[in-house]
Structures are given as C-alpha cells and as structure tokens.
Amino acid sequence: MVKPRTQFICQNCGTAHSRWVGKCEGCGEWNTVVEEDPMGGIGSGPGKVPKKGRPVALTALSGEIEEAPRIHTGIAELDRATGGGFVRGSAVLIGGDPGIGKSTLLMQAAAALSRRGHRIIYVSGEEAVAQVRLRAQRLHAAETDVLLAAETNVEDILATVGEGKRPDLVIIDSIQTLWSDTADAAPGTVTQVRTGVQAMIRFAKQTGAAMVLVGHVTKEGQIAGPRVVEHMVDAVLYFEGDRGHHYRILRTVKNRFGPTDEIGVFEMSDKGLREVNNPSELFLGERNEKSPGAAVFAGMEGTRPVLVEVQALVAPTSLGTPRRAIVGWDSARLSMILAVLEAHCGVRLGQHDVYLNVAGGYRITEPAADLAVASALVSSLAGLALPADCVYFGEVSLSGAIRPVAHTAQRLKEAEKLGFSQAVLPAGSADLPKGTGGRWSEIDSLPDLVARIAGSKAALKREDEDV
Ligand code: TYD
Ligand code: MG
C-alpha cells in the first residue's frame, strides 16, 4: 500500500495544501496552516475494499411535503432567527467571538425548552459543572430539568446522549473542544472538529434530536474556526455584537429550513440576555438631534425595518493623506460616496479627515444606506444639522443618480411609527404609500440632496473654499 502523504490544512478555511505555506492560498490568512494526517479523517478506514453499492429508489420532485417538525423555545427573537424554532433531526451551528454570550443564550434557551417539557442535554466541554451551575443560577435556569454533562470525548458524549429516553435537543459547547479516538490529530484541529461534528450530525439524523453546536470564531488560526463545518450543518447562525455595547444580534447566514436574512436582537444584562422587540428604539436611544453630521437611516434586516443613526465628522486634515476611519460600514462604499460627492456635487473632501460611525455599534450591510451616509457627510461639512424628524434611504450610483431600493412602504411605516414625519428617498420608488401623513421628498440625484441640505449648492461651495 502506498503510504499516504500528510496534508497541510488551513485551520481557518479548510483548504488542503501539499506542503506547508505561511499564507493560506484559500483565504489569504497567515500562519493558519497545520500538518494533519488525512488517514485520521472521516470515512478513511484503513485500506477498506469498497462494498458493492445498493440502488436506492428514485422519486419525483412533486408529492407530499411534511412541514419540518420544530421545537419552539418561546424566546421570540431566537425562534425568529432559526426560522420558527429548532428543527428535529437537524444540526445548527452557532458561531461567534469568545465571550459574546453564546453559552448564555443557549443556557436560557435550554431552560425555556425544559420548562415546556422537553428533554434537553447540555454538554459543556469548556466549563466545569460548577461553572455552568453558577451561570444557570444567575439566569434563573437552575431549577429546570436541563441535564448537564462536562465532557469532550465524542464517543463518550454519544454514549451519554444515546442512553435512556431520546433527548429533544442536545447542546454541544463547543465543537473546538471535541476530540475523537478515531481521528489521529490534536484537539481543535480541522480533522478533529470535523470528525466530532460529523458524529453529532449523524446522531441527530438517526435519533431525530435537534443538535446545537457552538463554535468560536478564531482569529489566530491555532484552532479550527466554525467556517470549516458550515457546509455540514443545516443552519448557521452567528452571534455578533460589540464588546463595548450591550446589544447582540443573532444573524442567520444559512438555513435549510427557513429564511437566511432574519435577525434576532438581544441586550446583555446582569441577568442574562433580554429580548429586544423594537431594535429601532435601541439604536436611536441617545440621539443629539441638534448636532450636524447625524442622519437617520431607515434600514431593513430581513423582513424587519430597523432605524439607525449614521454619524459623520468631516474636519480639515493636518496630515498629508487625510484619514478615513469607519465603524459599522464598508470602507470601499465610503470611498465611492466621497468620490461621487467630489465628481458630481463639487463637494471637496480631499483636504478633510472623514470619520463615520454607525450608532450603537450596529453594522450596516445594505447599499440603501448610501443616501443617509451622504447626508451625514454633507451635513457635517456644511455645519448644518439635518431635520430631526427625517429619515434617509436610497442607493447612490457612480453617476450620482439615486436608485430606488426595496421595501419602501415598510421603511416609511417604521419611521412614522417612531415619530419621523419626513423622509428623503429615491424618485420612482415603487411601493410608496399614498395618503399617509408624512412628507416624503423624492430626489433623483446626489446634487439634489446636497442642494437641499446646504440651501443652495453655491452656499456649500463657498464654505468649502473658505476652509
Ligand atoms: P458567555 O455566554 O460565556 O460567552 P461565550 O459562550 O460566547 O464565550 O458570556 C460571557 C459574557 O457575558 C461575560 O463577559 C459576562 C457576560 N454576562 C453578563 O453580562 N450577564 C450574564 O447574566 C451572564 C451569564 C454573562
Ligand atoms: Mg461559552
């Protein structure tokens, strides 16, 4: 038999290399490539003769469909993110930075499910029983019937959860601590993590128990990240948030049983995570309505409108190359808006530092925020505060035209609900509601916006030249 060559696998993305390299060819990360034994992996039994295949029955695409059987936690924000509860027999990966609150969320979910009469097993590989108990007490989950084990060996875990009555939900916290006797690699490597996750998924499919797997996002690449198992599980949720802020967002990035653009919003308190049913109020919490450079963006997260404040500070630079610092938005997108403002609106920002911040530590991913960003920038440069009761949304194209975006009616409805009576939006927006009390200004180009804010284009230019 030919001796198998060892492989060098990136712990970040799983790309296999034939030799060691400093920088992964797959994801471009440095120092993430580790030597692993391919014989230790899944389905790599030593030199087995392949068995003869057995034909399976082929079937038509049409036919009876059963609704996926789900278990609801009753925590509305969590149920929303999972698409209506955990699906029996499926595996869900919950990723996130260490310390963001994954264990807290899952302990609360476990307690809620247990109160509803489900059999829940929580397997902690990171914390000792006493530590988990302490957290459970703090979360008022200690009096529930959640069953707890502190174990990291895959075979032992499977033997434990497979014993007795079938569990409704098993939580594995975390996949990076799993290790199997069958895989010949160090714990935390791609091979070990994949072998462990594979075994857990197999258990879920065989027994119909729902499986929740926790994975830490890793930057250093010393241990495998959750991305290396994303393709194996049925749903992937990421728990995000800024350490400096209390709010946390559970974002769906993959879901075989539901929509992928949903979010659940939580707030971390001293008694655990609290649901936030109206995120807009949270992100607009501490507004200073009179200061220039702040624009309220009427955004969408999945099916749900979210109002958030975009703050800009434009100040003359003392450096050769002006600074561009951005928190919560895409830097390439900002460069584009700045270029369009320069090219089509005569707004010169080449001698100005630009700071852009999205309030509350929130991260905007929609291009519809272009108009709000441009408004905040122009407002800061001109030193003119925008109307306090106005929201902005629309996509800016390179020609300076404002393009319509989806969900106009929903954005405006949310704005009205929160007391905003004006909106600046793209001309030709499709589902503009008729006969509502608000004042909607439709604009079709960025120069229109600049002229609106500065009173006249000339006034803004004069001010710009003064500096
Ligand atoms: P944890 O759930 O342990 O994070 P993860 O499992 O994602 O690593 O949460 C850790 C942080 O949450 C920790 O810094 C303390 C904070 N926390 C609270 O603020 N309130 C609470 O009630 C709990 C349990 C944790
Ligand atoms: Mg944890």
CSV table of C-alpha atoms and ligand atoms in Angstrom, one decimal:
chain,number,residue,atom,x,y,z
A,1,MET,CA,0.0,0.0,0.0
A,2,VAL,CA,1.2,3.5,-0.8
A,3,LYS,CA,2.0,5.4,2.3
A,4,PRO,CA,-0.4,8.4,2.4
A,5,ARG,CA,1.2,11.8,2.5
A,6,THR,CA,0.4,14.1,5.3
A,7,GLN,CA,-1.6,17.1,4.3
A,8,PHE,CA,-1.3,20.7,5.4
A,9,ILE,CA,-4.8,22.1,6.2
A,10,CYS,CA,-5.7,25.7,6.8
A,11,GLN,CA,-7.5,25.9,10.2
A,12,ASN,CA,-9.4,28.9,9.1
A,13,CYS,CA,-11.0,27.8,5.8
A,14,GLY,CA,-10.0,24.1,5.5
A,15,THR,CA,-8.0,24.4,2.2
A,16,ALA,CA,-5.6,21.5,1.8
A,17,HIS,CA,-2.0,22.2,0.7
A,18,SER,CA,0.6,19.6,-0.3
A,19,ARG,CA,3.3,21.5,1.6
A,20,TRP,CA,3.5,23.9,4.4
A,21,VAL,CA,2.9,27.5,3.5
A,22,GLY,CA,2.9,30.7,5.6
A,23,LYS,CA,-0.1,32.2,3.9
A,24,CYS,CA,-3.2,30.1,3.0
A,25,GLU,CA,-3.9,30.0,-0.7
A,26,GLY,CA,-7.6,29.7,0.0
A,27,CYS,CA,-8.4,32.5,2.4
A,28,GLY,CA,-5.2,34.5,2.5
A,29,GLU,CA,-4.8,34.2,6.3
A,30,TRP,CA,-1.3,34.0,7.7
A,31,ASN,CA,0.0,31.2,9.9
A,32,THR,CA,-3.1,29.1,9.8
A,33,VAL,CA,-1.7,26.0,8.0
A,34,VAL,CA,-1.2,23.0,10.2
A,35,GLU,CA,0.0,19.5,9.3
A,36,GLU,CA,-2.7,16.8,9.6
A,37,ASP,CA,-2.9,13.1,8.9
A,38,PRO,CA,-5.5,12.5,6.1
A,39,MET,CA,-5.9,8.9,7.3
A,40,GLY,CA,-7.4,10.2,10.6
A,41,GLY,CA,-10.3,11.9,8.9
A,42,ILE,CA,-13.9,10.8,8.4
A,43,GLY,CA,-14.6,7.8,6.3
A,44,SER,CA,-10.9,7.0,5.8
A,45,GLY,CA,-10.8,3.5,7.2
A,46,PRO,CA,-7.5,1.8,6.6
A,47,GLY,CA,-7.5,0.3,3.1
A,48,LYS,CA,-11.0,-1.0,3.1
A,49,VAL,CA,-12.3,-2.8,-0.1
A,50,PRO,CA,-15.2,-0.7,-1.4
A,51,LYS,CA,-18.5,-2.6,-0.9
A,52,LYS,CA,-20.9,-3.1,-3.8
A,53,GLY,CA,-23.5,-0.3,-4.0
A,54,ARG,CA,-27.2,-0.9,-3.4
A,55,PRO,CA,-29.6,1.0,-5.7
A,56,VAL,CA,-32.0,3.4,-3.9
A,57,ALA,CA,-35.5,4.2,-5.1
A,58,LEU,CA,-35.7,7.3,-7.3
A,59,THR,CA,-38.6,9.6,-6.8
A,60,ALA,CA,-40.4,12.7,-8.3
A,61,LEU,CA,-40.0,16.3,-7.2
A,62,SER,CA,-43.7,16.7,-6.7
A,63,GLY,CA,-45.5,14.9,-3.8
A,64,GLU,CA,-46.5,15.2,-0.2
A,65,ILE,CA,-44.3,17.5,1.9
A,66,GLU,CA,-44.3,17.5,5.6
A,67,GLU,CA,-43.7,20.7,7.5
A,68,ALA,CA,-40.4,20.3,9.3
A,69,PRO,CA,-41.2,19.4,12.9
A,70,ARG,CA,-39.9,22.2,15.1
A,71,ILE,CA,-39.5,22.8,18.8
A,72,HIS,CA,-40.2,26.4,19.9
A,73,THR,CA,-38.2,28.0,22.7
A,74,GLY,CA,-40.7,30.7,23.3
A,75,ILE,CA,-37.8,33.2,23.1
A,76,ALA,CA,-39.3,35.1,20.1
A,77,GLU,CA,-36.0,36.6,18.9
A,78,LEU,CA,-34.3,33.2,18.9
A,79,ASP,CA,-37.3,31.5,17.2
A,80,ARG,CA,-37.3,34.2,14.6
A,81,ALA,CA,-33.6,33.7,13.8
A,82,THR,CA,-34.0,30.0,13.4
A,83,GLY,CA,-37.0,30.4,11.2
A,84,GLY,CA,-39.5,29.3,13.7
A,85,GLY,CA,-37.7,27.1,16.2
A,86,PHE,CA,-35.1,24.3,16.2
A,87,VAL,CA,-35.9,21.5,13.6
A,88,ARG,CA,-35.9,18.0,15.0
A,89,GLY,CA,-33.1,15.9,13.5
A,90,SER,CA,-31.2,18.9,12.3
A,91,ALA,CA,-27.9,20.4,13.3
A,92,VAL,CA,-27.5,24.2,13.9
A,93,LEU,CA,-24.1,25.9,14.3
A,94,ILE,CA,-24.0,28.9,16.5
A,95,GLY,CA,-20.8,30.9,15.9
A,96,GLY,CA,-19.4,34.0,17.5
A,97,ASP,CA,-16.5,35.6,19.2
A,98,PRO,CA,-15.4,34.2,22.5
A,99,GLY,CA,-17.3,35.9,25.4
A,100,ILE,CA,-20.0,37.3,23.2
A,101,GLY,CA,-22.8,35.3,25.0
A,102,LYS,CA,-23.3,32.1,23.2
A,103,SER,CA,-23.3,29.9,26.3
A,104,THR,CA,-25.6,32.4,28.0
A,105,LEU,CA,-28.1,32.3,25.1
A,106,LEU,CA,-28.1,28.6,24.9
A,107,MET,CA,-28.5,28.1,28.6
A,108,GLN,CA,-31.5,30.4,28.5
A,109,ALA,CA,-32.9,28.5,25.5
A,110,ALA,CA,-32.3,25.2,27.3
A,111,ALA,CA,-34.1,26.4,30.4
A,112,ALA,CA,-37.0,27.7,28.3
A,113,LEU,CA,-37.4,24.5,26.4
A,114,SER,CA,-37.1,22.4,29.6
A,115,ARG,CA,-39.9,24.4,31.1
A,116,ARG,CA,-42.0,23.4,28.1
A,117,GLY,CA,-41.4,19.8,28.9
A,118,HIS,CA,-38.6,19.0,26.5
A,119,ARG,CA,-35.7,16.8,27.4
A,120,ILE,CA,-32.6,18.9,27.0
A,121,ILE,CA,-29.0,17.8,27.4
A,122,TYR,CA,-26.3,20.5,27.7
A,123,VAL,CA,-22.7,19.2,27.1
A,124,SER,CA,-20.1,21.6,28.2
A,125,GLY,CA,-16.6,21.0,27.1
A,126,GLU,CA,-15.2,24.3,28.2
A,127,GLU,CA,-16.5,24.8,31.7
A,128,ALA,CA,-16.7,22.6,34.6
A,129,VAL,CA,-20.1,21.5,36.1
A,130,ALA,CA,-19.8,24.1,38.9
A,131,GLN,CA,-19.2,27.0,36.5
A,132,VAL,CA,-22.2,26.0,34.4
A,133,ARG,CA,-24.3,25.7,37.5
A,134,LEU,CA,-23.2,29.1,38.6
A,135,ARG,CA,-24.3,30.6,35.3
A,136,ALA,CA,-27.6,28.7,35.4
A,137,GLN,CA,-28.3,30.2,38.9
A,138,ARG,CA,-27.7,33.7,37.6
A,139,LEU,CA,-30.0,33.1,34.7
A,140,HIS,CA,-32.7,31.5,37.0
A,141,ALA,CA,-32.3,28.3,35.0
A,142,ALA,CA,-31.0,26.2,37.8
A,143,GLU,CA,-34.5,24.9,38.9
A,144,THR,CA,-35.3,23.5,35.5
A,145,ASP,CA,-34.7,19.8,34.4
A,146,VAL,CA,-31.9,20.6,31.9
A,147,LEU,CA,-29.4,17.7,32.1
A,148,LEU,CA,-25.8,18.7,32.3
A,149,ALA,CA,-22.5,16.9,31.4
A,150,ALA,CA,-18.9,18.2,31.2
A,151,GLU,CA,-17.3,16.0,28.6
A,152,THR,CA,-15.2,16.4,25.5
A,153,ASN,CA,-14.7,12.9,24.1
A,154,VAL,CA,-17.0,12.3,21.1
A,155,GLU,CA,-17.6,8.6,21.8
A,156,ASP,CA,-18.4,9.3,25.5
A,157,ILE,CA,-20.8,12.1,24.6
A,158,LEU,CA,-22.6,9.9,22.1
A,159,ALA,CA,-22.9,7.0,24.6
A,160,THR,CA,-24.3,9.5,27.2
A,161,VAL,CA,-26.9,11.2,25.0
A,162,GLY,CA,-27.8,7.9,23.4
A,163,GLU,CA,-28.7,6.4,26.7
A,164,GLY,CA,-32.3,6.4,28.0
A,165,LYS,CA,-35.1,8.5,26.6
A,166,ARG,CA,-34.2,10.3,23.4
A,167,PRO,CA,-33.4,14.0,24.1
A,168,ASP,CA,-35.3,16.6,22.2
A,169,LEU,CA,-32.3,18.9,22.0
A,170,VAL,CA,-28.6,18.4,22.6
A,171,ILE,CA,-26.2,21.4,23.0
A,172,ILE,CA,-22.5,20.9,22.4
A,173,ASP,CA,-20.5,23.8,23.8
A,174,SER,CA,-18.1,23.9,22.0
A,175,ILE,CA,-17.1,22.0,18.9
A,176,GLN,CA,-13.5,23.1,19.3
A,177,THR,CA,-13.2,21.0,22.5
A,178,LEU,CA,-14.5,17.8,20.9
A,179,TRP,CA,-12.0,15.0,20.3
A,180,SER,CA,-12.5,11.6,19.0
A,181,ASP,CA,-10.3,8.4,19.4
A,182,THR,CA,-10.8,7.7,15.7
A,183,ALA,CA,-9.2,10.9,14.5
A,184,ASP,CA,-5.4,11.0,14.8
A,185,ALA,CA,-5.0,14.7,15.3
A,186,ALA,CA,-4.7,17.2,18.1
A,187,PRO,CA,-8.0,18.5,19.6
A,188,GLY,CA,-9.1,21.8,17.9
A,189,THR,CA,-7.6,20.9,14.5
A,190,VAL,CA,-9.8,20.8,11.4
A,191,THR,CA,-9.8,17.0,11.4
A,192,GLN,CA,-10.9,16.6,15.0
A,193,VAL,CA,-13.5,19.3,14.7
A,194,ARG,CA,-15.0,17.9,11.5
A,195,THR,CA,-14.9,14.3,12.9
A,196,GLY,CA,-16.7,15.4,16.1
A,197,VAL,CA,-19.3,17.5,14.2
A,198,GLN,CA,-19.9,14.7,11.7
A,199,ALA,CA,-20.6,12.2,14.6
A,200,MET,CA,-23.0,14.7,16.2
A,201,ILE,CA,-24.9,15.3,13.0
A,202,ARG,CA,-25.2,11.6,12.4
A,203,PHE,CA,-26.7,11.2,15.9
A,204,ALA,CA,-29.2,14.0,15.2
A,205,LYS,CA,-30.3,12.4,11.9
A,206,GLN,CA,-30.6,8.9,13.4
A,207,THR,CA,-32.5,9.8,16.5
A,208,GLY,CA,-34.4,12.9,15.5
A,209,ALA,CA,-32.9,15.0,18.3
A,210,ALA,CA,-32.1,18.6,17.4
A,211,MET,CA,-28.4,19.4,17.7
A,212,VAL,CA,-27.0,22.8,18.6
A,213,LEU,CA,-23.2,23.2,18.1
A,214,VAL,CA,-21.3,26.1,19.4
A,215,GLY,CA,-18.2,27.3,17.6
A,216,HIS,CA,-15.8,30.1,18.5
A,217,VAL,CA,-14.7,32.4,15.8
A,218,THR,CA,-10.9,32.3,15.9
A,219,LYS,CA,-8.6,34.9,14.6
A,220,GLU,CA,-5.2,33.3,15.2
A,221,GLY,CA,-5.9,30.0,13.4
A,222,GLN,CA,-4.4,27.9,16.2
A,223,ILE,CA,-7.7,26.1,16.4
A,224,ALA,CA,-10.2,25.4,13.7
A,225,GLY,CA,-12.9,28.0,13.2
A,226,PRO,CA,-16.7,27.4,12.7
A,227,ARG,CA,-16.3,28.0,9.0
A,228,VAL,CA,-14.8,24.6,8.4
A,229,VAL,CA,-18.0,22.9,9.4
A,230,GLU,CA,-20.5,25.4,7.9
A,231,HIS,CA,-21.2,23.1,4.9
A,232,MET,CA,-22.0,20.1,7.0
A,233,VAL,CA,-24.8,21.6,9.2
A,234,ASP,CA,-28.3,22.5,8.3
A,235,ALA,CA,-28.3,26.1,9.7
A,236,VAL,CA,-25.6,28.5,10.6
A,237,LEU,CA,-26.3,31.4,13.0
A,238,TYR,CA,-23.7,34.0,14.1
A,239,PHE,CA,-24.0,35.8,17.3
A,240,GLU,CA,-22.5,39.2,16.9
A,241,GLY,CA,-22.1,42.4,18.8
A,242,ASP,CA,-19.6,44.9,20.0
A,243,ARG,CA,-18.0,44.2,23.4
A,244,GLY,CA,-18.4,47.9,24.3
A,245,HIS,CA,-22.1,47.8,23.7
A,246,HIS,CA,-24.8,45.7,25.4
A,247,TYR,CA,-26.8,44.7,22.4
A,248,ARG,CA,-26.2,41.4,20.5
A,249,ILE,CA,-27.5,40.3,17.1
A,250,LEU,CA,-28.2,36.7,16.1
A,251,ARG,CA,-27.8,36.6,12.4
A,252,THR,CA,-28.8,33.7,10.1
A,253,VAL,CA,-26.3,33.0,7.3
A,254,LYS,CA,-27.5,29.6,6.2
A,255,ASN,CA,-30.8,27.8,6.8
A,256,ARG,CA,-32.0,24.8,5.0
A,257,PHE,CA,-35.4,25.1,6.7
A,258,GLY,CA,-36.1,28.8,6.6
A,259,PRO,CA,-35.1,32.3,5.5
A,260,THR,CA,-31.5,33.5,5.8
A,261,ASP,CA,-31.9,37.2,6.3
A,262,GLU,CA,-33.5,37.2,9.7
A,263,ILE,CA,-32.0,38.6,12.8
A,264,GLY,CA,-32.8,38.3,16.5
A,265,VAL,CA,-31.8,41.2,18.7
A,266,PHE,CA,-30.8,40.8,22.4
A,267,GLU,CA,-29.4,43.0,25.1
A,268,MET,CA,-26.9,41.6,27.6
A,269,SER,CA,-27.9,42.5,31.2
A,270,ASP,CA,-26.7,41.3,34.5
A,271,LYS,CA,-29.4,38.7,34.4
A,272,GLY,CA,-28.5,37.3,31.0
A,273,LEU,CA,-29.8,38.2,27.6
A,274,ARG,CA,-33.0,40.2,27.3
A,275,GLU,CA,-35.1,40.2,24.1
A,276,VAL,CA,-35.3,43.5,22.2
A,277,ASN,CA,-38.6,43.6,20.3
A,278,ASN,CA,-38.1,47.0,18.9
A,279,PRO,CA,-34.5,47.4,17.8
A,280,SER,CA,-35.0,50.9,16.3
A,281,GLU,CA,-35.6,52.3,19.7
A,282,LEU,CA,-32.4,50.8,20.9
A,283,PHE,CA,-30.3,52.2,18.1
A,284,LEU,CA,-31.9,55.7,18.2
A,285,GLY,CA,-31.6,55.8,22.0
A,286,GLU,CA,-29.1,58.6,22.6
A,287,ARG,CA,-29.7,61.0,19.8
A,288,ASN,CA,-28.4,64.5,19.8
A,289,GLU,CA,-30.8,66.0,17.3
A,290,LYS,CA,-29.3,69.4,17.0
A,291,SER,CA,-25.8,68.4,16.0
A,292,PRO,CA,-24.6,68.4,12.4
A,293,GLY,CA,-23.4,65.2,10.8
A,294,ALA,CA,-26.2,62.8,12.0
A,295,ALA,CA,-28.7,61.2,9.7
A,296,VAL,CA,-31.2,58.5,10.5
A,297,PHE,CA,-31.2,55.6,8.1
A,298,ALA,CA,-34.4,53.6,7.6
A,299,GLY,CA,-32.9,50.2,7.0
A,300,MET,CA,-34.1,46.6,6.7
A,301,GLU,CA,-32.9,43.5,8.3
A,302,GLY,CA,-34.6,40.6,6.6
A,303,THR,CA,-38.3,41.3,6.9
A,304,ARG,CA,-37.8,43.7,9.6
A,305,PRO,CA,-37.3,47.5,9.5
A,306,VAL,CA,-34.5,49.0,11.6
A,307,LEU,CA,-33.9,52.7,12.1
A,308,VAL,CA,-30.3,53.6,13.0
A,309,GLU,CA,-28.3,56.8,13.2
A,310,VAL,CA,-25.3,57.4,10.9
A,311,GLN,CA,-22.8,59.9,12.3
A,312,ALA,CA,-20.2,61.7,10.3
A,313,LEU,CA,-17.4,64.0,11.3
A,314,VAL,CA,-15.7,65.9,8.5
A,315,ALA,CA,-12.8,68.1,9.6
A,316,PRO,CA,-9.8,69.8,7.9
A,317,THR,CA,-6.8,67.5,8.0
A,318,SER,CA,-3.4,68.2,9.3
A,319,LEU,CA,-1.9,65.2,7.6
A,320,GLY,CA,-0.6,64.7,4.1
A,321,THR,CA,-3.0,61.9,3.4
A,322,PRO,CA,-6.4,62.6,5.1
A,323,ARG,CA,-7.8,60.0,7.5
A,324,ARG,CA,-10.8,57.8,6.7
A,325,ALA,CA,-12.0,56.0,9.8
A,326,ILE,CA,-15.2,53.9,9.6
A,327,VAL,CA,-17.1,51.9,12.2
A,328,GLY,CA,-20.1,49.8,11.2
A,329,TRP,CA,-19.9,50.3,7.4
A,330,ASP,CA,-18.0,49.3,4.4
A,331,SER,CA,-14.8,51.4,3.7
A,332,ALA,CA,-14.9,50.8,-0.1
A,333,ARG,CA,-18.5,52.1,-0.1
A,334,LEU,CA,-17.5,55.3,1.8
A,335,SER,CA,-14.7,55.9,-0.8
A,336,MET,CA,-17.3,55.6,-3.5
A,337,ILE,CA,-19.7,58.1,-1.9
A,338,LEU,CA,-16.8,60.6,-1.3
A,339,ALA,CA,-15.7,60.2,-5.0
A,340,VAL,CA,-19.3,60.8,-6.2
A,341,LEU,CA,-19.7,63.8,-4.0
A,342,GLU,CA,-16.4,65.3,-5.4
A,343,ALA,CA,-17.1,64.4,-9.0
A,344,HIS,CA,-20.8,65.3,-9.3
A,345,CYS,CA,-21.6,67.7,-6.5
A,346,GLY,CA,-18.4,69.9,-6.2
A,347,VAL,CA,-18.0,68.8,-2.6
A,348,ARG,CA,-14.3,68.7,-2.0
A,349,LEU,CA,-13.2,66.4,0.8
A,350,GLY,CA,-9.6,65.8,-0.3
A,351,GLN,CA,-8.3,68.0,2.4
A,352,HIS,CA,-10.6,66.7,5.1
A,353,ASP,CA,-10.4,63.8,7.6
A,354,VAL,CA,-13.6,61.8,7.4
A,355,TYR,CA,-14.9,59.8,10.4
A,356,LEU,CA,-18.0,57.7,10.0
A,357,ASN,CA,-19.8,55.8,12.8
A,358,VAL,CA,-23.0,53.8,13.0
A,359,ALA,CA,-24.6,54.4,16.4
A,360,GLY,CA,-24.9,51.6,18.9
A,361,GLY,CA,-22.2,49.5,17.4
A,362,TYR,CA,-24.6,48.3,14.8
A,363,ARG,CA,-23.2,47.1,11.4
A,364,ILE,CA,-25.0,48.2,8.2
A,365,THR,CA,-24.7,45.9,5.2
A,366,GLU,CA,-27.3,47.4,2.9
A,367,PRO,CA,-26.3,49.7,-0.1
A,368,ALA,CA,-29.6,51.6,0.8
A,369,ALA,CA,-27.6,53.4,3.5
A,370,ASP,CA,-25.7,55.4,0.8
A,371,LEU,CA,-28.1,58.3,0.9
A,372,ALA,CA,-28.0,58.5,4.7
A,373,VAL,CA,-24.2,58.4,4.7
A,374,ALA,CA,-24.0,61.2,2.0
A,375,SER,CA,-26.5,63.3,4.0
A,376,ALA,CA,-24.5,62.9,7.2
A,377,LEU,CA,-21.2,63.8,5.4
A,378,VAL,CA,-22.6,66.9,3.7
A,379,SER,CA,-24.4,68.0,6.9
A,380,SER,CA,-21.1,67.7,8.9
A,381,LEU,CA,-19.1,69.5,6.2
A,382,ALA,CA,-21.7,72.3,5.9
A,383,GLY,CA,-22.1,72.5,9.7
A,384,LEU,CA,-25.9,72.3,9.2
A,385,ALA,CA,-28.0,69.9,11.3
A,386,LEU,CA,-30.4,67.8,9.4
A,387,PRO,CA,-34.1,67.9,10.3
A,388,ALA,CA,-34.6,65.8,13.5
A,389,ASP,CA,-37.7,64.1,12.2
A,390,CYS,CA,-36.4,63.0,8.8
A,391,VAL,CA,-35.1,59.6,7.7
A,392,TYR,CA,-33.0,58.8,4.6
A,393,PHE,CA,-32.6,55.8,2.4
A,394,GLY,CA,-31.5,55.1,-1.2
A,395,GLU,CA,-28.6,53.7,-3.2
A,396,VAL,CA,-26.2,56.1,-4.9
A,397,SER,CA,-24.8,55.1,-8.3
A,398,LEU,CA,-21.4,56.2,-9.7
A,399,SER,CA,-23.2,58.7,-12.0
A,400,GLY,CA,-24.6,60.5,-8.9
A,401,ALA,CA,-28.1,59.2,-9.6
A,402,ILE,CA,-30.2,57.9,-6.6
A,403,ARG,CA,-31.6,54.4,-7.2
A,404,PRO,CA,-34.8,53.1,-5.6
A,405,VAL,CA,-34.4,50.3,-3.1
A,406,ALA,CA,-36.8,47.6,-1.9
A,407,HIS,CA,-39.4,47.7,0.9
A,408,THR,CA,-40.1,51.5,0.7
A,409,ALA,CA,-43.5,51.1,2.4
A,410,GLN,CA,-42.1,49.1,5.3
A,411,ARG,CA,-39.3,51.6,5.9
A,412,LEU,CA,-41.7,54.5,5.9
A,413,LYS,CA,-44.2,52.7,8.2
A,414,GLU,CA,-41.5,52.1,10.8
A,415,ALA,CA,-40.3,55.7,10.5
A,416,GLU,CA,-43.8,57.0,11.1
A,417,LYS,CA,-44.3,54.7,14.0
A,418,LEU,CA,-41.3,56.2,15.7
A,419,GLY,CA,-42.4,59.8,15.1
A,420,PHE,CA,-40.5,60.6,12.0
A,421,SER,CA,-42.7,62.7,9.7
A,422,GLN,CA,-40.3,63.4,6.8
A,423,ALA,CA,-38.3,61.2,4.5
A,424,VAL,CA,-35.8,61.7,1.7
A,425,LEU,CA,-36.0,58.8,-0.7
A,426,PRO,CA,-35.3,57.9,-4.3
A,427,ALA,CA,-37.6,59.2,-7.0
A,428,GLY,CA,-39.6,56.4,-8.6
A,429,SER,CA,-39.8,54.2,-5.5
A,430,ALA,CA,-42.3,51.5,-6.3
A,431,ASP,CA,-44.5,50.9,-3.3
A,432,LEU,CA,-44.7,54.5,-2.0
A,433,PRO,CA,-47.7,54.6,0.4
A,434,LYS,CA,-50.4,57.1,-0.7
A,435,GLY,CA,-52.4,59.3,1.6
A,436,THR,CA,-50.2,59.0,4.7
A,437,GLY,CA,-49.5,61.9,7.0
A,438,GLY,CA,-45.7,62.0,6.3
A,439,ARG,CA,-43.9,64.3,4.0
A,440,TRP,CA,-41.8,62.3,1.5
A,441,SER,CA,-39.3,64.1,-0.7
A,442,GLU,CA,-38.3,62.1,-3.7
A,443,ILE,CA,-34.9,63.0,-5.1
A,444,ASP,CA,-33.2,61.6,-8.2
A,445,SER,CA,-29.6,62.7,-7.9
A,446,LEU,CA,-27.0,63.4,-5.2
A,447,PRO,CA,-26.6,67.1,-6.3
A,448,ASP,CA,-30.3,67.5,-5.4
A,449,LEU,CA,-29.5,66.2,-1.9
A,450,VAL,CA,-26.6,68.5,-1.5
A,451,ALA,CA,-28.6,71.4,-2.7
A,452,ARG,CA,-31.4,70.5,-0.2
A,453,ILE,CA,-29.1,70.3,2.8
A,454,ALA,CA,-27.0,73.4,2.1
A,455,GLY,CA,-29.9,75.6,0.9
A,456,SER,CA,-28.1,76.1,-2.3
A,457,LYS,CA,-25.1,74.4,-4.0
A,458,ALA,CA,-23.3,77.8,-4.2
A,459,ALA,CA,-23.5,78.3,-0.4
A,460,LEU,CA,-21.9,75.0,0.2
A,461,LYS,CA,-19.1,75.6,-2.3
A,462,ARG,CA,-18.3,79.0,-0.8
A,463,GLU,CA,-18.0,77.4,2.6
A,464,ASP,CA,-15.8,74.7,1.2
A,465,GLU,CA,-13.5,77.2,-0.5
A,466,ASP,CA,-13.2,79.2,2.8
A,467,VAL,CA,-11.6,76.3,4.5
B,1,TYD,P1,-20.7,33.6,27.6
B,1,TYD,O1,-22.1,33.2,27.3
B,1,TYD,O2,-19.9,32.9,28.5
B,1,TYD,O3,-19.9,33.8,26.2
B,1,TYD,P2,-19.4,32.7,25.1
B,1,TYD,O4,-20.1,31.4,25.5
B,1,TYD,O5,-19.9,33.3,23.8
B,1,TYD,O6,-18.0,32.7,25.2
B,1,TYD,O7,-20.8,35.1,28.1
B,1,TYD,C1,-19.8,35.8,28.6
B,1,TYD,C2,-20.0,37.2,28.9
B,1,TYD,O8,-21.4,37.6,29.1
B,1,TYD,C3,-19.2,37.5,30.1
B,1,TYD,O9,-18.3,38.5,29.7
B,1,TYD,C4,-20.2,38.0,31.1
B,1,TYD,C5,-21.4,38.3,30.3
B,1,TYD,N1,-22.6,38.0,31.1
B,1,TYD,C6,-23.5,39.0,31.5
B,1,TYD,O10,-23.2,40.2,31.3
B,1,TYD,N2,-24.6,38.7,32.2
B,1,TYD,C7,-25.0,37.4,32.5
B,1,TYD,O11,-26.0,37.2,33.1
B,1,TYD,C8,-24.1,36.4,32.0
B,1,TYD,C9,-24.4,35.0,32.3
B,1,TYD,C10,-23.0,36.7,31.3
B,2,MG,MG,-19.1,29.7,26.2
